[in-house]
Coordinates of C-alpha atoms in Angstrom, one line a residue:
M1 CA 71.4 138.3 135.4
Q2 CA 74.8 139.8 135.7
N3 CA 76.5 136.4 135.3
I4 CA 74.4 135.6 132.3
K5 CA 75.5 138.8 130.5
A6 CA 79.1 137.7 131.0
I7 CA 78.6 134.4 129.0
D8 CA 79.6 134.5 125.4
F9 CA 76.5 133.3 123.5
E10 CA 78.0 134.0 120.0
K11 CA 79.0 130.4 119.5
W12 CA 75.2 129.6 119.6
G13 CA 74.2 132.5 117.4
G14 CA 73.0 134.6 120.4
I15 CA 71.0 133.9 123.6
D16 CA 67.8 133.2 121.7
N17 CA 69.4 130.4 119.7
Y18 CA 71.1 129.1 122.9
L19 CA 67.7 128.8 124.7
T20 CA 66.1 127.2 121.7
Q21 CA 68.9 124.6 121.3
S22 CA 68.9 123.9 125.0
A23 CA 65.2 123.4 125.0
N24 CA 65.1 120.8 122.3
G25 CA 68.0 118.9 123.8
Y26 CA 70.6 119.7 121.1
S27 CA 74.2 119.6 122.2
T28 CA 76.6 122.0 120.6
R29 CA 79.5 119.8 121.6
A30 CA 80.1 118.4 118.1
S31 CA 79.8 121.8 116.4
L32 CA 82.3 123.4 118.8
L33 CA 84.7 120.5 118.5
K34 CA 84.5 120.6 114.7
S35 CA 85.6 124.2 114.8
M36 CA 88.4 123.4 117.3
V37 CA 89.8 120.1 116.0
P38 CA 91.0 120.1 112.4
W39 CA 91.0 116.3 112.2
L40 CA 87.3 116.1 113.1
A41 CA 86.5 118.7 110.5
K42 CA 88.6 116.8 108.0
A43 CA 86.7 113.5 108.6
H44 CA 83.4 115.3 108.4
N45 CA 84.4 117.2 105.2
M46 CA 85.9 114.1 103.5
T47 CA 82.6 112.2 104.1
K48 CA 80.2 114.9 102.9
N49 CA 82.3 115.8 99.9
A50 CA 82.7 112.1 98.9
V51 CA 78.9 111.6 99.0
A52 CA 78.2 114.8 97.1
G53 CA 80.7 113.7 94.5
L54 CA 79.0 110.3 93.9
P55 CA 77.6 110.0 90.3
F56 CA 73.9 109.3 90.3
D57 CA 71.0 108.9 87.9
I58 CA 67.3 109.8 88.2
V59 CA 65.4 106.8 86.6
K60 CA 61.8 105.9 86.0
E61 CA 60.4 102.8 87.6
D62 CA 61.0 100.9 84.4
G63 CA 64.7 101.7 84.6
E64 CA 64.8 104.5 81.9
I65 CA 67.3 107.2 82.8
V66 CA 65.7 110.6 82.7
D67 CA 68.5 112.7 84.3
T68 CA 72.1 112.2 85.4
S69 CA 74.5 114.1 87.7
T70 CA 77.1 114.4 85.0
D71 CA 74.6 116.3 82.8
W72 CA 72.1 117.6 85.2
G73 CA 68.9 119.0 83.6
N74 CA 66.8 119.2 86.8
I75 CA 64.0 117.1 85.3
V76 CA 62.4 116.8 88.8
G77 CA 62.1 120.6 88.9
F78 CA 63.1 121.2 92.5
M79 CA 66.8 120.6 92.8
D80 CA 68.7 123.4 91.0
N81 CA 72.0 122.4 92.8
P82 CA 71.8 118.7 93.8
K83 CA 75.5 118.6 94.8
R84 CA 75.1 121.3 97.4
L85 CA 72.0 119.7 98.8
L86 CA 73.6 116.3 99.0
S87 CA 76.7 117.8 100.7
L88 CA 74.5 119.4 103.4
V89 CA 72.4 116.3 104.0
A90 CA 75.5 114.0 104.1
G91 CA 77.3 116.4 106.5
S92 CA 74.3 116.4 108.7
L93 CA 73.9 112.6 108.6
C94 CA 77.4 112.3 110.0
G95 CA 75.6 113.3 113.2
G96 CA 72.8 110.8 112.6
S97 CA 70.0 112.9 111.2
A98 CA 69.2 115.4 108.4
Y99 CA 66.1 117.3 107.4
V100 CA 64.8 118.9 104.2
I101 CA 61.7 121.1 104.0
P102 CA 59.8 121.2 100.7
F103 CA 58.3 124.4 99.4
K104 CA 55.2 123.6 97.3
T105 CA 52.5 125.1 95.2
K106 CA 49.2 123.3 94.9
S107 CA 50.5 121.1 92.0
R108 CA 54.2 120.7 92.6
I109 CA 57.4 121.0 94.7
I110 CA 59.3 124.1 93.7
E111 CA 62.3 123.9 96.1
L112 CA 63.9 121.6 98.7
R113 CA 65.4 123.7 101.6
Y114 CA 67.9 122.2 104.0
A115 CA 67.1 122.6 107.7
A116 CA 69.8 122.4 110.4
P117 CA 69.2 119.3 112.6
Q118 CA 69.5 121.3 115.8
T119 CA 66.4 123.3 114.9
I120 CA 64.2 120.2 114.5
T121 CA 62.7 118.1 117.3
P122 CA 60.7 115.0 116.4
W123 CA 57.8 114.0 118.6
I124 CA 57.4 110.2 118.9
D125 CA 55.1 108.2 121.2
R126 CA 54.1 104.6 121.4
E127 CA 51.9 105.1 118.3
G128 CA 54.9 106.3 116.3
L129 CA 56.0 109.6 114.7
K130 CA 53.5 112.4 115.4
W131 CA 55.1 115.7 114.3
F132 CA 58.2 117.8 114.3
D133 CA 58.8 121.1 116.1
R134 CA 60.9 123.5 114.1
A135 CA 62.7 126.3 116.0
T136 CA 62.9 129.7 114.4
E137 CA 65.5 132.4 114.8
K138 CA 63.8 134.1 117.6
G139 CA 63.2 131.0 119.7
K140 CA 59.6 130.5 118.5
S141 CA 58.6 127.2 117.0
E142 CA 56.3 125.9 114.4
R143 CA 54.8 122.4 114.2
I144 CA 55.3 120.5 111.0
L145 CA 53.5 117.3 110.1
P146 CA 55.6 114.4 108.8
K147 CA 54.1 114.8 105.3
D148 CA 55.5 118.3 105.1
I149 CA 59.1 117.6 105.9
Y150 CA 61.6 115.0 104.7
Y151 CA 63.6 113.3 107.4
F152 CA 66.8 111.3 107.0
W153 CA 67.8 109.0 110.0
L154 CA 70.7 106.7 110.0
P155 CA 69.7 103.1 110.9
D156 CA 70.5 102.2 114.5
S157 CA 69.8 98.7 116.0
D158 CA 69.2 100.4 119.4
V159 CA 66.4 102.7 118.0
E160 CA 63.1 101.5 116.7
I161 CA 62.0 104.8 115.2
G162 CA 63.7 108.2 115.3
Q163 CA 67.1 109.7 115.4
P164 CA 70.0 107.2 116.1
I165 CA 71.9 107.1 119.3
T166 CA 75.2 106.3 117.6
S167 CA 76.6 108.1 114.6
P168 CA 80.1 108.7 113.2
M169 CA 80.3 112.1 114.9
S170 CA 79.2 110.9 118.3
T171 CA 81.7 108.1 118.1
A172 CA 84.5 110.5 117.2
L173 CA 83.8 113.0 120.0
L174 CA 85.9 111.4 122.7
P175 CA 89.2 111.3 120.6
A176 CA 88.3 114.8 119.4
E177 CA 88.0 116.0 122.9
L178 CA 91.3 114.4 123.7
L179 CA 93.0 116.3 120.9
A180 CA 91.3 119.5 122.0
G181 CA 92.5 119.0 125.5
M182 CA 96.1 118.3 124.3
S183 CA 96.0 121.5 122.3
A184 CA 94.8 123.4 125.3
T185 CA 97.6 121.9 127.4
M186 CA 100.2 122.9 124.8
K187 CA 98.8 126.4 124.8
I188 CA 99.3 126.6 128.6
Y189 CA 102.9 125.3 128.1
S190 CA 103.6 127.9 125.4
D191 CA 102.2 130.7 127.5
R192 CA 104.7 129.6 130.2
G193 CA 107.5 129.6 127.7
F194 CA 107.4 125.8 127.7
V195 CA 108.7 125.8 131.3
P196 CA 107.1 123.3 133.6
A197 CA 105.8 124.4 137.0
Y198 CA 108.1 124.3 140.0
I199 CA 107.8 124.3 143.8
G200 CA 110.4 126.4 145.6
N201 CA 111.7 124.6 148.8
V202 CA 113.2 127.3 151.1
K203 CA 114.7 127.2 154.5
G204 CA 112.9 128.9 157.3
M205 CA 109.5 130.5 157.0
P206 CA 109.5 133.6 154.8
T207 CA 106.9 136.3 155.2
D208 CA 104.0 136.5 152.8
D209 CA 105.4 139.6 151.0
A210 CA 108.9 138.0 150.7
K211 CA 107.4 134.8 149.4
K212 CA 105.2 136.6 146.8
A213 CA 108.2 138.7 145.6
A214 CA 110.4 135.6 145.3
E215 CA 107.7 133.7 143.4
N216 CA 107.1 136.6 140.9
Y217 CA 110.9 137.0 140.4
L218 CA 111.5 133.3 139.7
T219 CA 108.5 133.0 137.5
R220 CA 109.6 135.9 135.3
F221 CA 113.1 134.5 135.2
L222 CA 112.0 131.0 134.2
R223 CA 109.8 132.4 131.5
G224 CA 112.7 134.3 130.0
A225 CA 111.6 137.7 131.0
Y226 CA 115.2 138.6 131.8
N227 CA 118.0 138.5 129.3
S228 CA 120.6 137.7 131.9
V229 CA 122.9 134.8 131.0
V230 CA 123.5 133.8 134.6
K231 CA 121.4 134.2 137.8
L232 CA 123.0 133.4 141.2
I233 CA 120.9 132.0 144.0
N234 CA 121.7 130.6 147.5
S235 CA 121.5 126.9 147.0
E236 CA 121.5 126.3 150.7
S237 CA 118.3 128.3 151.2
L238 CA 116.4 127.5 147.9
E239 CA 115.7 124.3 146.1
L240 CA 113.5 124.1 143.0
I241 CA 111.4 121.0 142.6
R242 CA 109.7 120.4 139.2
V243 CA 106.1 119.5 139.3
G244 CA 104.8 117.2 136.5
A245 CA 106.4 116.2 133.3
G246 CA 108.6 118.5 131.1
M247 CA 108.6 118.7 127.4
E248 CA 111.2 116.0 127.0
E249 CA 109.0 113.5 128.8
L250 CA 105.8 114.6 127.1
K251 CA 107.3 114.6 123.5
G252 CA 107.1 110.9 122.9
A253 CA 103.9 110.2 124.7
Y254 CA 102.2 113.3 123.1
N255 CA 103.0 112.1 119.6
D256 CA 101.8 108.6 120.2
I257 CA 98.5 109.7 121.9
Q258 CA 97.9 112.3 119.2
R259 CA 98.3 109.8 116.4
Q260 CA 96.1 107.3 118.0
A261 CA 93.3 109.9 118.6
I262 CA 93.6 111.0 115.0
E263 CA 93.3 107.3 113.8
D264 CA 90.3 106.8 116.1
I265 CA 88.5 109.8 114.5
G266 CA 89.1 108.3 111.0
T267 CA 87.9 104.9 112.2
A268 CA 84.7 106.4 113.6
F269 CA 83.9 107.7 110.1
G270 CA 85.1 104.4 108.5
I271 CA 88.0 106.2 106.7
P272 CA 91.1 103.9 106.4
A273 CA 93.9 105.3 108.5
A274 CA 96.4 105.4 105.6
L275 CA 93.9 107.4 103.5
F276 CA 92.9 109.7 106.4
M277 CA 96.5 110.3 107.4
S278 CA 97.8 110.6 103.9
D279 CA 101.5 110.5 104.9
K280 CA 100.9 106.8 105.5
A281 CA 99.6 105.9 102.0
F282 CA 101.6 105.1 98.9
A283 CA 100.2 106.4 95.6
S284 CA 99.5 102.8 94.4
E285 CA 97.4 102.2 97.5
V286 CA 95.0 105.1 97.2
N287 CA 92.4 103.6 94.9
P288 CA 92.2 100.3 96.8
L289 CA 91.8 102.3 100.0
I290 CA 89.0 104.4 98.4
R291 CA 87.3 101.2 97.3
Q292 CA 87.5 99.9 100.9
W293 CA 86.1 103.1 102.3
Y294 CA 83.3 103.3 99.7
Q295 CA 82.3 99.7 100.2
T296 CA 82.7 98.8 103.9
S297 CA 82.2 102.0 106.1
E298 CA 79.8 104.5 107.6
F299 CA 80.0 106.1 104.2
V300 CA 77.9 103.3 102.8
S301 CA 75.2 103.8 105.4
I302 CA 75.1 107.5 104.8
Y303 CA 74.6 107.3 101.0
H304 CA 72.2 104.4 101.3
T305 CA 70.1 106.4 103.8
I306 CA 70.1 109.4 101.4
E307 CA 69.1 107.2 98.4
E308 CA 66.3 105.3 100.3
T309 CA 64.9 108.5 101.8
F310 CA 64.9 110.4 98.6
N311 CA 63.1 107.5 96.9
E312 CA 60.5 106.7 99.6
Q313 CA 59.7 110.2 100.7
I314 CA 60.3 112.4 97.7
L315 CA 60.7 110.8 94.3
K316 CA 58.2 107.9 94.6
Q317 CA 55.2 110.2 94.2
F318 CA 56.6 111.2 90.7
D319 CA 57.5 107.6 89.7
Y320 CA 61.2 108.4 89.8
R321 CA 64.0 107.1 91.9
L322 CA 67.6 108.2 92.6
Q323 CA 70.3 105.7 92.0
F324 CA 73.9 106.3 93.1
K325 CA 76.7 104.7 91.0
P326 CA 79.9 104.5 93.0
E327 CA 81.0 101.7 90.7
T328 CA 81.6 104.2 87.9
L329 CA 84.3 106.1 89.8
D330 CA 87.9 105.8 88.7
A331 CA 88.9 103.9 91.8
F332 CA 86.5 101.1 90.8
Q333 CA 87.6 101.0 87.2
E334 CA 91.0 99.4 87.9
D335 CA 89.2 96.1 88.7
E336 CA 87.1 96.4 85.6
N337 CA 90.2 97.1 83.5
A338 CA 92.0 94.1 85.1
R339 CA 89.0 91.9 84.4
S340 CA 88.8 93.0 80.8
G341 CA 92.5 92.3 80.4
S342 CA 92.0 88.8 81.8
V343 CA 89.1 88.1 79.5
S344 CA 91.2 89.3 76.6
A345 CA 94.1 87.1 77.6
Y346 CA 91.8 84.0 77.9
V347 CA 90.4 84.7 74.4
N348 CA 93.8 85.0 72.9
A349 CA 95.0 81.9 74.6
I350 CA 92.0 79.9 73.5
T351 CA 92.3 81.2 70.0
K352 CA 96.0 80.3 69.7
D353 CA 96.1 77.1 71.6
P354 CA 92.9 75.7 73.2
K355 CA 94.7 72.7 74.8
V356 CA 97.2 74.9 76.6
A357 CA 94.4 77.3 77.6
E358 CA 92.3 74.4 79.0
F359 CA 95.4 73.2 81.0
V360 CA 96.0 76.6 82.5
M361 CA 92.4 77.1 83.4
S362 CA 92.3 73.8 85.2
F363 CA 94.9 74.7 87.8
M364 CA 93.7 78.4 88.1
G365 CA 90.3 77.2 89.2
V366 CA 88.4 78.4 86.2
D367 CA 85.2 76.3 85.9
L368 CA 83.3 76.0 82.6
D369 CA 79.7 74.7 82.3
E370 CA 79.0 71.9 79.9
E371 CA 78.0 74.2 77.1
Q372 CA 81.1 76.3 77.4
E373 CA 83.3 73.2 77.6
A374 CA 81.7 71.8 74.4
Q375 CA 82.3 75.1 72.6
L376 CA 86.0 75.0 73.8
K377 CA 86.5 71.5 72.5

């Protein structure tokens, strides 16, 4: 028990939480690395904030809009702050799963409360999903039936039902650990005054006391403990041999490895490197990069999972559905503006000189159907 008391359990919120999380198989690796590696935290925050910032509508089954994120009226009655809830769910889905517990009266849902994924353990057998065990603060647990909890799971082709094996966070852990290890190495170097380790090669066989005294003396000197400008040693009796690489050798490799690890973290989340590492992006490239990110990455899987789960498990019973509208963002309006400009140009050309317009359209690959061509003529 003496050894257990020496362990710092504060990272897990105390020993009770540590035992709870260990029991349900939850790894704190991702949480710890997120607190240690700024780039992992950045990828996580960029993703959850982007999802929470997506415009959306609440619509009836016939398509009538009854509420909108830009003028939220909480028509559904149980989401006072949808942006906060969406941010929490999206952030949790970066790790593959998210959970929301509804608080109900006999007639309606009055609140949706986010539940941290490490406190939830699904029980699944060959017959399917049976129940969830929810850990409490004191290590106790309560059993929750699937109808009493809303569960968001990213799709994974290797999993038939349940939490995915692969997620943006799990894919980013290896490069994040590399960055954490490199930071730890630099901390060791800085503690040594950025002086590499040396082996002292001496003639003869010094006594243990003499060897210890010489080692302490040289260590203090190399770390800069003395302010002497010059130190004299007997070169015939002492030779210093450096062990490992010094800062000059590490500098180039360190920067290359660090940059690659940072790019790998961004790639794991599907964020284009030039956008993730903003020093690489020109202002004119930002909107195209955002469109790429919002259309072709893990971001899409996350917001689609939120949309589908909200609709199937929560809103369907009220004949409502949630509909995200990424196409209304400023980054997507450039294409619409360009398209509108092209249409306007065509209209002007056709109005002023239909023959020239028809000639231009022929080599630009613009095809008209028979009715449109008749109208043009």
